[in-house]
PDB file of C-alpha atoms in Angstrom:
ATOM      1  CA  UNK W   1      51.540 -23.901 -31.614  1.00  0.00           C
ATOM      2  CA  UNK W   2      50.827 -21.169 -29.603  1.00  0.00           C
ATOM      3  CA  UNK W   3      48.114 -20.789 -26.781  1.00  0.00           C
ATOM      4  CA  UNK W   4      46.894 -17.619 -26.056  1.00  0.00           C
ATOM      5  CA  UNK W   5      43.746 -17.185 -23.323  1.00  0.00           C
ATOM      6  CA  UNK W   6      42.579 -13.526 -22.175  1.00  0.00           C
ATOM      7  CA  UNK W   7      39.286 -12.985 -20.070  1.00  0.00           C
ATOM      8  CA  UNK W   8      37.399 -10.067 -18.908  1.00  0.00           C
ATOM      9  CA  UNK W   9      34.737  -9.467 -16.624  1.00  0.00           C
ATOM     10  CA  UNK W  10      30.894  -7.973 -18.375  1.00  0.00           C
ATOM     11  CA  UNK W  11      28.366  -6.429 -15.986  1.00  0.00           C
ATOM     12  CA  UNK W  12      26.047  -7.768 -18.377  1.00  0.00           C
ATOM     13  CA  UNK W  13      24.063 -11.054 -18.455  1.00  0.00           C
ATOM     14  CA  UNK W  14      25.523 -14.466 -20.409  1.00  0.00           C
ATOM     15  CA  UNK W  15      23.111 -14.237 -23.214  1.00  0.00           C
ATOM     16  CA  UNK W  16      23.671 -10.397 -23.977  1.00  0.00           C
ATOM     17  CA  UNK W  17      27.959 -10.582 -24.080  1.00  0.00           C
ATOM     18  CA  UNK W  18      26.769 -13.489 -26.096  1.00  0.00           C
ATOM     19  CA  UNK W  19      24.913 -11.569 -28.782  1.00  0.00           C
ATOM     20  CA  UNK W  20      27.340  -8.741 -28.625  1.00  0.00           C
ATOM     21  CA  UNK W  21      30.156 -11.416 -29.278  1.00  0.00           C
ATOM     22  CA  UNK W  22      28.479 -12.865 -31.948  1.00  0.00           C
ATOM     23  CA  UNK W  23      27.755  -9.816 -33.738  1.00  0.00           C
ATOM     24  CA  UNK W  24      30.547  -9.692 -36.162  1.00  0.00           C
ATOM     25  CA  UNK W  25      29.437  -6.753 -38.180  1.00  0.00           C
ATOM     26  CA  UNK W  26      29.822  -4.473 -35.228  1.00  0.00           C
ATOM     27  CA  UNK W  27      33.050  -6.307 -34.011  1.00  0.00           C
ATOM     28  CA  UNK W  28      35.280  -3.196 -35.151  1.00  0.00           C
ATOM     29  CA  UNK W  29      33.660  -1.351 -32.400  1.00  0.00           C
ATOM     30  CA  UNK W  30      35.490  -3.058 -30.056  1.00  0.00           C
ATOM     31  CA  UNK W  31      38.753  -4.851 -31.941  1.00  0.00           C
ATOM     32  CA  UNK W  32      41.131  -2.509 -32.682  1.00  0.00           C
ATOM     33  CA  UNK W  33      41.881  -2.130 -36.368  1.00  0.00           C
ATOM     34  CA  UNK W  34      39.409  -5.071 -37.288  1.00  0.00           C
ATOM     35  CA  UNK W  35      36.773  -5.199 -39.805  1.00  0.00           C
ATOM     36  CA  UNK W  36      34.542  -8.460 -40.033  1.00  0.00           C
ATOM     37  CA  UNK W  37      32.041  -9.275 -42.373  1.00  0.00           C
ATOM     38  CA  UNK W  38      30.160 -12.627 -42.869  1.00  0.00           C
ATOM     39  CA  UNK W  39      31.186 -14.119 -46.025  1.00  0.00           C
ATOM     40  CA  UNK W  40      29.120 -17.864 -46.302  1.00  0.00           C
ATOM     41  CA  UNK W  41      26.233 -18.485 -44.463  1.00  0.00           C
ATOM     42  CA  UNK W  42      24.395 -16.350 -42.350  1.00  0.00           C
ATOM     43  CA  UNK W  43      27.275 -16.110 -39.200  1.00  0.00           C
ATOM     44  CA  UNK W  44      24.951 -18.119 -36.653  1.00  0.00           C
ATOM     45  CA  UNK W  45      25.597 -21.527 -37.273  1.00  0.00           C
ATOM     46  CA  UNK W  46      27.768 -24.193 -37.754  1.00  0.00           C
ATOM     47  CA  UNK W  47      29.659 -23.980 -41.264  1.00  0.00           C
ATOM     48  CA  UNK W  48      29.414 -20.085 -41.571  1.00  0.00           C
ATOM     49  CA  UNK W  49      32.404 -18.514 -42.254  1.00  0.00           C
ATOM     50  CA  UNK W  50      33.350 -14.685 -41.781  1.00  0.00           C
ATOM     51  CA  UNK W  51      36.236 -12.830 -42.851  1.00  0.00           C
ATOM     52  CA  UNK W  52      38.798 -10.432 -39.760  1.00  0.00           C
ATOM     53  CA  UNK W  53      40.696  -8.231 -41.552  1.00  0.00           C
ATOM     54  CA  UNK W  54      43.030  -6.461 -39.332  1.00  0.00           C
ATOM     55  CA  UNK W  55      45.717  -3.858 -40.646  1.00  0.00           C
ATOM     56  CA  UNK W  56      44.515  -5.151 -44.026  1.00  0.00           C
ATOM     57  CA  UNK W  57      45.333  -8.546 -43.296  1.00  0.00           C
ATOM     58  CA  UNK W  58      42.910 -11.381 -44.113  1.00  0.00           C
ATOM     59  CA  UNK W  59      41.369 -13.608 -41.228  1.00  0.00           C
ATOM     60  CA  UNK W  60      39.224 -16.117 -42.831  1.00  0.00           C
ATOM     61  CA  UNK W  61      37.140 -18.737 -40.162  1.00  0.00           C
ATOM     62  CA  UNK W  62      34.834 -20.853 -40.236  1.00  0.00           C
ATOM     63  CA  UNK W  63      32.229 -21.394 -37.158  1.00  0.00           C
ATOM     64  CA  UNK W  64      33.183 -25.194 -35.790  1.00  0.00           C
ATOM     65  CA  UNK W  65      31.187 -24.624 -32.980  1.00  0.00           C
ATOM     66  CA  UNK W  66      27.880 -22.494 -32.230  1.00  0.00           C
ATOM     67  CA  UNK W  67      26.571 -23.048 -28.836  1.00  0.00           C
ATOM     68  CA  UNK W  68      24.597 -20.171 -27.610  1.00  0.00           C
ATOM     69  CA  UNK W  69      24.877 -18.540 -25.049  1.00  0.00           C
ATOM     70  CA  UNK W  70      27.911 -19.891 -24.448  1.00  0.00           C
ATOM     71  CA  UNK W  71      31.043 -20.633 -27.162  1.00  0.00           C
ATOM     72  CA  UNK W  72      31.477 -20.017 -30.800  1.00  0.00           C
ATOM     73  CA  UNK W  73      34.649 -22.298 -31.564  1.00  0.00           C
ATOM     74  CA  UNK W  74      35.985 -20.898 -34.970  1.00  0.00           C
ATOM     75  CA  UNK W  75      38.708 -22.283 -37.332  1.00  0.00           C
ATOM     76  CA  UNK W  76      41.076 -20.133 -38.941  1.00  0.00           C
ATOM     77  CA  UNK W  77      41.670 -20.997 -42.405  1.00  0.00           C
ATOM     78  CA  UNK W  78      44.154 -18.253 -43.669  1.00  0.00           C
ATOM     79  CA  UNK W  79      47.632 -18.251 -45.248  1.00  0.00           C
ATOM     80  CA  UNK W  80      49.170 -16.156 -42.399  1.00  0.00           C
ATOM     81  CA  UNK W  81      46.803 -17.168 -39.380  1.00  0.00           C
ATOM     82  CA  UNK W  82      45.777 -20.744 -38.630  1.00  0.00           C
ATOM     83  CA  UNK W  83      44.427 -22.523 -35.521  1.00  0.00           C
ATOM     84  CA  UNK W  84      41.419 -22.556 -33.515  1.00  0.00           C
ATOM     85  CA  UNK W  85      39.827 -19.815 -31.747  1.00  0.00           C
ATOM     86  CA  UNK W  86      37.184 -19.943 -29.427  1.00  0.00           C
ATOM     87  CA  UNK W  87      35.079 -17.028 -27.849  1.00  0.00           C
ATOM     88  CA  UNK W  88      33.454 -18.172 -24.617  1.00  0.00           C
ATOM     89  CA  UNK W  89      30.667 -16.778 -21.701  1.00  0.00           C
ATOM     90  CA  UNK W  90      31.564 -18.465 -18.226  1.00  0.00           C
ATOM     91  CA  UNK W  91      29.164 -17.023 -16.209  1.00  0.00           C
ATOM     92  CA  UNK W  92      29.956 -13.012 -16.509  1.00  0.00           C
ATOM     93  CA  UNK W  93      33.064 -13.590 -18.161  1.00  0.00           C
ATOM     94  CA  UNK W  94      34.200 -13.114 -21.824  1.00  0.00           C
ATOM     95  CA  UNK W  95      36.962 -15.561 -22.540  1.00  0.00           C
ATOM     96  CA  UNK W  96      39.244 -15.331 -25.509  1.00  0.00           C
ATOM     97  CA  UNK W  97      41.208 -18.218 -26.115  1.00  0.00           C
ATOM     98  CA  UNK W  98      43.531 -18.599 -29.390  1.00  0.00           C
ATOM     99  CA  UNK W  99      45.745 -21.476 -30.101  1.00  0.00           C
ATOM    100  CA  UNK W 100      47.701 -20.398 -33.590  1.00  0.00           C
ATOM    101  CA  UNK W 101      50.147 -21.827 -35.860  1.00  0.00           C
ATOM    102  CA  UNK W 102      52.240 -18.746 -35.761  1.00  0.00           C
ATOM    103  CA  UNK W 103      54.813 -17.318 -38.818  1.00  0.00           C
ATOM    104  CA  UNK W 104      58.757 -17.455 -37.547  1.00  0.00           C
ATOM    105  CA  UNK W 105      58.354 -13.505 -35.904  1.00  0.00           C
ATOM    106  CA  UNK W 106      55.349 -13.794 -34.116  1.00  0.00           C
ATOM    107  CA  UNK W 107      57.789 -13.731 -30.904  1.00  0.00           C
ATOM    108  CA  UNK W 108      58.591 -10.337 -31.849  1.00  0.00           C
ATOM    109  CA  UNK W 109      55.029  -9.097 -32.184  1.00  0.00           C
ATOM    110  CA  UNK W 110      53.742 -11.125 -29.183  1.00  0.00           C
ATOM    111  CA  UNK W 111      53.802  -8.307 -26.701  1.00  0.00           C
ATOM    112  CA  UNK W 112      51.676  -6.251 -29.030  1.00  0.00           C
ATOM    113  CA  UNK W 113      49.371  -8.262 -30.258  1.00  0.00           C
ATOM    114  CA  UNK W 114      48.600  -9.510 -26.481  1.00  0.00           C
ATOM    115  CA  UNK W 115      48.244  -5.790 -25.419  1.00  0.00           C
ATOM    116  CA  UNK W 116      46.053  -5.266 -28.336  1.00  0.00           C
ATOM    117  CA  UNK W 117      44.089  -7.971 -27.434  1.00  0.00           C
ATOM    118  CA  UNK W 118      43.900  -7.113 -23.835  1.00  0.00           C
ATOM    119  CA  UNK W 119      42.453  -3.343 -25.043  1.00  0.00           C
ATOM    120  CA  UNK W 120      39.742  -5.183 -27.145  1.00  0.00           C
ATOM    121  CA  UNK W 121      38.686  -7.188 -24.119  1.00  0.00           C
ATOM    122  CA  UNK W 122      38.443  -3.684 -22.354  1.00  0.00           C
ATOM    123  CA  UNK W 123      36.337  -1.955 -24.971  1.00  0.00           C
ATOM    124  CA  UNK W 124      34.244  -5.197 -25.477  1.00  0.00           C
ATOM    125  CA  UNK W 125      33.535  -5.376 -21.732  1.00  0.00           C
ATOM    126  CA  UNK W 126      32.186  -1.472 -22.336  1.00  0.00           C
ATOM    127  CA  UNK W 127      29.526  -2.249 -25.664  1.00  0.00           C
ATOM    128  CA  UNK W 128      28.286  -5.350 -24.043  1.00  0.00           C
ATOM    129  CA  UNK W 129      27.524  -3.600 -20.650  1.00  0.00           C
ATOM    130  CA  UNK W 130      25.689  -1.031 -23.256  1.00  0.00           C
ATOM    131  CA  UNK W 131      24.929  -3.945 -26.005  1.00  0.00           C
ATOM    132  CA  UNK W 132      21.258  -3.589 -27.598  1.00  0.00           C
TER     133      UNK W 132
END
């Protein structure tokens, strides 16, 4: 198991980074070469389940956890990706926090996934701040 946990700082209140989180349509805006669509339920509660597919690879989760304005806890039910993931607001923070059952080369691909995901923080931090 891996454990993953990136943060970045919003100048924008908890309740707006958490709307702009939760809005999984627009996600691609900010996570590089990710597209997410809801695929069960309506992608605000408990049960949902929505569908990150990054460099045409499949991310299927299902919300664990919906706890506005503060964490969406997601489980990740794919072939290639499985864990927990949980998006959280402390205060004017966006947390990221993975912990993934990861294939035999994800040491390889570590560095650049983690850079990746330090960019999306970065371009998140940017459409929240501007988030309507």
């Amino acid at each position: 198991m891996t454990e993953l946990e990136l943060a970045v700082e919003v100048a924008a209140p908890p309740d707006t980074i958490f709307r702009a989180m939760t809005d999984w349509e627009r996600q691609s805006e900010w996570v590089f070469g990710t597209h997410v669509t809801v695929v069960a339920g309506d992608g605000k509660s408990v049960g949902s389940e929505i569908d990150a597919r990054t460099f045409g690879v499949s991310d299927r989760m299902r919300i664990t956890r919906w706890d506005p304005p503060h964490a969406v806890e997601v489980e990740h039910l794919g072939r290639v990706v499985r864990g927990t993931g949980v998006f959280a607001v402390r205060g004017s923070r966006f947390v990221w926090t993975e912990r993934l059952d990861v294939p035999f080369f994800f040491p390889l691909v570590r560095p650049l996934f983690v850079l990746m995901l330090h960019r999306s923080l970065q371009r998140f931090a940017r459409f929240a701040e501007e988030y309507r």
